[in-house]
Coordinates of C-alpha atoms in Angstrom, one line a residue:
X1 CA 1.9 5.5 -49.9
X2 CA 4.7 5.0 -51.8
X3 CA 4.9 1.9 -54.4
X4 CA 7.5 -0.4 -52.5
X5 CA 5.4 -0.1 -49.4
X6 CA 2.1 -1.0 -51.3
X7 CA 3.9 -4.0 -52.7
X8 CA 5.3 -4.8 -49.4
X9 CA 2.0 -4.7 -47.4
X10 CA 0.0 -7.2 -50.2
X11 CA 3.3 -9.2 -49.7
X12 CA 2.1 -9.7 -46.4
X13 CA -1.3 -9.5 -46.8
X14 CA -1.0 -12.8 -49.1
X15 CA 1.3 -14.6 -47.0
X16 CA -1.1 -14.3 -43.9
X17 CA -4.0 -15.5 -46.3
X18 CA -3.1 -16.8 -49.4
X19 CA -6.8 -17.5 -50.6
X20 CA -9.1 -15.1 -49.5
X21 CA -12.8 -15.3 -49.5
X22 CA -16.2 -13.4 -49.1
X23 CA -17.5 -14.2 -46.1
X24 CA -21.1 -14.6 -47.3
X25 CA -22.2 -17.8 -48.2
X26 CA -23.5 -18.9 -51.5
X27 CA -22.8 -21.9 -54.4
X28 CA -23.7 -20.2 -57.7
X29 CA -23.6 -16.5 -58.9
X30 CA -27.0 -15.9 -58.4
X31 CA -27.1 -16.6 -54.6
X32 CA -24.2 -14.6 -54.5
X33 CA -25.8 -12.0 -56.3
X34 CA -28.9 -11.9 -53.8
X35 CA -26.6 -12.0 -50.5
X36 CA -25.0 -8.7 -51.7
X37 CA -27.6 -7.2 -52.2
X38 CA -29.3 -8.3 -49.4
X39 CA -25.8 -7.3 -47.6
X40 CA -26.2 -3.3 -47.9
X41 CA -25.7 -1.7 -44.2
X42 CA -26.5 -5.3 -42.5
X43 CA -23.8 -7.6 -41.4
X44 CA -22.7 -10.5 -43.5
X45 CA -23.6 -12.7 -40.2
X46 CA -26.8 -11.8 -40.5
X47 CA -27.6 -12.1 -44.1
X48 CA -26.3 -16.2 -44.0
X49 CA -28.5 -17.0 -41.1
X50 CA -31.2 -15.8 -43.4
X51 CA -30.1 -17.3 -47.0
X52 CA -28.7 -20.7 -45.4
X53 CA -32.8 -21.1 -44.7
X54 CA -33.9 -18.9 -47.8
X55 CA -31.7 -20.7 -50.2
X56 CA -33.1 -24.2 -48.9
X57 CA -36.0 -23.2 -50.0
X58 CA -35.8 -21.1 -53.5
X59 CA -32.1 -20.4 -54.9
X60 CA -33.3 -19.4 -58.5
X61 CA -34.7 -16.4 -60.2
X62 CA -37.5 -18.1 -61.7
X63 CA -38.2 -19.9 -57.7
X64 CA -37.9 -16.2 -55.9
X65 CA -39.9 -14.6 -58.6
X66 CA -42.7 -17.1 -58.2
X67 CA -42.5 -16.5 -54.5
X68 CA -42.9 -12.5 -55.0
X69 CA -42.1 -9.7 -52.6
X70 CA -45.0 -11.1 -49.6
X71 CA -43.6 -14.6 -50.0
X72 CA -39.9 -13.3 -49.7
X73 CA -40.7 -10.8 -47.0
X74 CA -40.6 -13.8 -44.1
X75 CA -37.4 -15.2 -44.7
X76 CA -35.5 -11.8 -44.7
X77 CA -37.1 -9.6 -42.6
X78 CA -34.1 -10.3 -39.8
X79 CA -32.2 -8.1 -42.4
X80 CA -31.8 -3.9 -41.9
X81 CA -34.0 -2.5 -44.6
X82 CA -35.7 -5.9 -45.5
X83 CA -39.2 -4.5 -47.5
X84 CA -36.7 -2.3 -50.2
X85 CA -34.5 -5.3 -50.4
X86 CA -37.4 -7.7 -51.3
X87 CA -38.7 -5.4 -53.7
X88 CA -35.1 -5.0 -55.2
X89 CA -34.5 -8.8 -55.0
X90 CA -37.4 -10.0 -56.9
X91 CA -37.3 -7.2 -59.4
X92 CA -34.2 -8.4 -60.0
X93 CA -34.8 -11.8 -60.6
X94 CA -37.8 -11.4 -63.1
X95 CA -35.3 -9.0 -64.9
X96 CA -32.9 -12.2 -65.3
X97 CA -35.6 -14.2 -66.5
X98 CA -36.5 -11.7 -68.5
X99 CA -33.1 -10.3 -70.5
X100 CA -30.9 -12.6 -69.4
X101 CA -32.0 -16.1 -69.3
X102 CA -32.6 -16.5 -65.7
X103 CA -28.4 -16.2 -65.9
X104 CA -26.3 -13.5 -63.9
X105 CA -24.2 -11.4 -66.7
X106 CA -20.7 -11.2 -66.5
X107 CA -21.2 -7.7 -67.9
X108 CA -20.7 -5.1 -65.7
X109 CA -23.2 -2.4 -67.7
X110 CA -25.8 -5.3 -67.5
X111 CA -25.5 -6.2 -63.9
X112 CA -25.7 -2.5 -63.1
X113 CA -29.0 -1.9 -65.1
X114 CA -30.4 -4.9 -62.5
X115 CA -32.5 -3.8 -59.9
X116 CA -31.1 -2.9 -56.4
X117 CA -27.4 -3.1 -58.4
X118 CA -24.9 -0.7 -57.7
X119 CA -21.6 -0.7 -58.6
X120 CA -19.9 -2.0 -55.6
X121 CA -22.6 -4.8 -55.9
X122 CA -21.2 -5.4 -59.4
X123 CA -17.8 -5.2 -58.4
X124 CA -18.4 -8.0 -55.6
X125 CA -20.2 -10.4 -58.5
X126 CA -17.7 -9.8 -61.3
X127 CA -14.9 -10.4 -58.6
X128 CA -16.2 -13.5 -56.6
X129 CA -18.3 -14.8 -59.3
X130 CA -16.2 -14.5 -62.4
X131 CA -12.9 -13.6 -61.1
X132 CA -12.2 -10.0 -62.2
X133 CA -9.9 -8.3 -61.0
X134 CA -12.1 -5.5 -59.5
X135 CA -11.9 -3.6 -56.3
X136 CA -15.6 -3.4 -54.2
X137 CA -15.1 -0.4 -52.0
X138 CA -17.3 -0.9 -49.3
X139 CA -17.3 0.7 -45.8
X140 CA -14.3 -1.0 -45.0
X141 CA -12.1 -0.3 -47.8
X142 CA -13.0 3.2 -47.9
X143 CA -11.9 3.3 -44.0
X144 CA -9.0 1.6 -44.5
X145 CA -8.0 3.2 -47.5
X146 CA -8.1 6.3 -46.1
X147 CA -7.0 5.9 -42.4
X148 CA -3.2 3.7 -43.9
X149 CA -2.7 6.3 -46.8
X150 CA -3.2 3.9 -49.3
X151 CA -5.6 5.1 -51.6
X152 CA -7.5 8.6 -49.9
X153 CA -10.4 9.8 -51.5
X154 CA -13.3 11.5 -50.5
X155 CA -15.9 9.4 -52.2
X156 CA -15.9 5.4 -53.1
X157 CA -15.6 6.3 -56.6
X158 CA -12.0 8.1 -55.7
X159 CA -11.3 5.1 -53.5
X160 CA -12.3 2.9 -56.0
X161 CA -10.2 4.6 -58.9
X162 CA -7.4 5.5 -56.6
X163 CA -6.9 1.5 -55.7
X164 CA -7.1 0.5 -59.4
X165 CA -4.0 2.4 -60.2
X166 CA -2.2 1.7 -57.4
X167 CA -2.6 -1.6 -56.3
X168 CA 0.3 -3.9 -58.4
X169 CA -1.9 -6.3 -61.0
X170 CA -0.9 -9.3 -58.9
X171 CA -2.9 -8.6 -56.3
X172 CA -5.7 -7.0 -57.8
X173 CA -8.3 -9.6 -57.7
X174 CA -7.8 -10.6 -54.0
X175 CA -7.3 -6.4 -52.7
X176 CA -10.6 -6.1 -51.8
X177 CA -11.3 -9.0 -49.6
X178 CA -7.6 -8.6 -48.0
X179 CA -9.0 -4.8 -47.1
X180 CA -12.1 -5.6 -46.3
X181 CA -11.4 -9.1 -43.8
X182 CA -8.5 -5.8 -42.6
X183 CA -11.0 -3.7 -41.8
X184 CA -13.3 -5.8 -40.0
X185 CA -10.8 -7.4 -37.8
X186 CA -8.1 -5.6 -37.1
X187 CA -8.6 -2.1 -38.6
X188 CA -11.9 -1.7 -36.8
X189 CA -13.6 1.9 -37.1
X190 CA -13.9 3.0 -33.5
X191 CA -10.8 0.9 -32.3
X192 CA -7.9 -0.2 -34.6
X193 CA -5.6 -2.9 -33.3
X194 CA -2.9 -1.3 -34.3
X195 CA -0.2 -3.4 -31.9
X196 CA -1.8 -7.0 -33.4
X197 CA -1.4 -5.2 -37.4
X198 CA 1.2 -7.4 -39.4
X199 CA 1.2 -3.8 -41.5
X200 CA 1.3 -1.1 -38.5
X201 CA 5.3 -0.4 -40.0
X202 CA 4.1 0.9 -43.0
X203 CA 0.9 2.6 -42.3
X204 CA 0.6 6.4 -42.2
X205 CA -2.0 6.2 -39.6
X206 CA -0.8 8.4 -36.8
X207 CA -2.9 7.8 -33.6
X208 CA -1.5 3.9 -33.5
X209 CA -3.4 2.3 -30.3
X210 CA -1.0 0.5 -27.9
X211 CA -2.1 -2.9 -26.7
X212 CA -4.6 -3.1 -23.9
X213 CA -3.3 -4.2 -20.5
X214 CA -5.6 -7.2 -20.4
X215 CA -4.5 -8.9 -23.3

């Protein structure tokens, strides 16, 4: 996709939704540090009915370590792959209590060395959290990415780099959750909306799927 056309479809993007936001729900890094994790192949749906009880209850590395993986276990076991995650979660708090103060790092290289941290998890804090300008290439982004021309790749680290250069520095810090709210709306894996896309002009995408007669 050529660079007029990339600026063109943030234009747009940014004009539909000037402030974009995660859709998980949190109030300080470190419960927004836990949902992601906590996010990995579940739905961000599910992981706020589970933290809007867990964080009434414990919201702070030092609370969730004392509760320990059995006393976690209950409060997110709604969530795909909940026993890893509770392991992950707790690790990852005595770790902050540990090096860090009980503090999530603005550091990239240390919130990568946390427990159950990968680096789209540290995109999403160091984006959300401390307002980087980094790109989280989740399932979404690497669909979308791919499927408009606007950053192939075959991995999320070729995504990720791919997106970086390409993606004006405007409109860096808010790409992700443009792509992401995108992909989960209207650029839907099995199903685009291709005829309700304010961007279906300028992407490369082919197979473009004509409204349905009952809408």
């Amino acid at each position: 996709m050529k660079a007029a056309k990339i600026r063109e479809m943030f234009e747009r993007f940014r004009q539909a939704n000037p402030h974009p936001a995660s859709e998980l729900e949190y109030r300080s890094p470190y419960e927004l540090l836990v949902a992601v994790i906590l996010s990995a192949q579940a739905t961000d749906v599910s992981v706020n009915k589970a933290t809007r009880v867990l964080f009434s209850v414990v919201n702070t590395p030092a609370a969730i370590a004392a509760l320990g993986i059995d006393g976690l276990t209950p409060y997110i076991q709604t969530i795909g792959l909940y026993r890893n995650k509770a392991k992950n979660v707790v690790a990852m708090s005595e770790n902050l209590l540990a090096e860090h103060g009980g503090e999530v790092p603005s550091d990239r290289a240390a919130l990568e060395a946390l427990p159950g941290v990968g680096r789209k998890t540290a995109n999403v804090v160091l984006n959300t959290a401390f307002g980087q300008p980094t790109i989280a290439v989740d399932t979404h982004v690497f669909r979308v990415a791919n499927r408009i021309g606007l950053a192939p790749g075959k991995n999320v680290d070729q995504v990720e780099q791919k997106l970086l250069k390409t993606v004006p520095d405007e409109f860096r810090h808010d790409a992700h959750h443009w792509l992401i709210l995108h992909g989960r709306y209207t650029c839907t894996a099995r199903k685009p909306q291709c005829w309700n896309c304010l961007i279906a002009d300028l992407c490369a995408f082919k197979q473009k799927t004509p409204r349905p007669d009952n809408v």
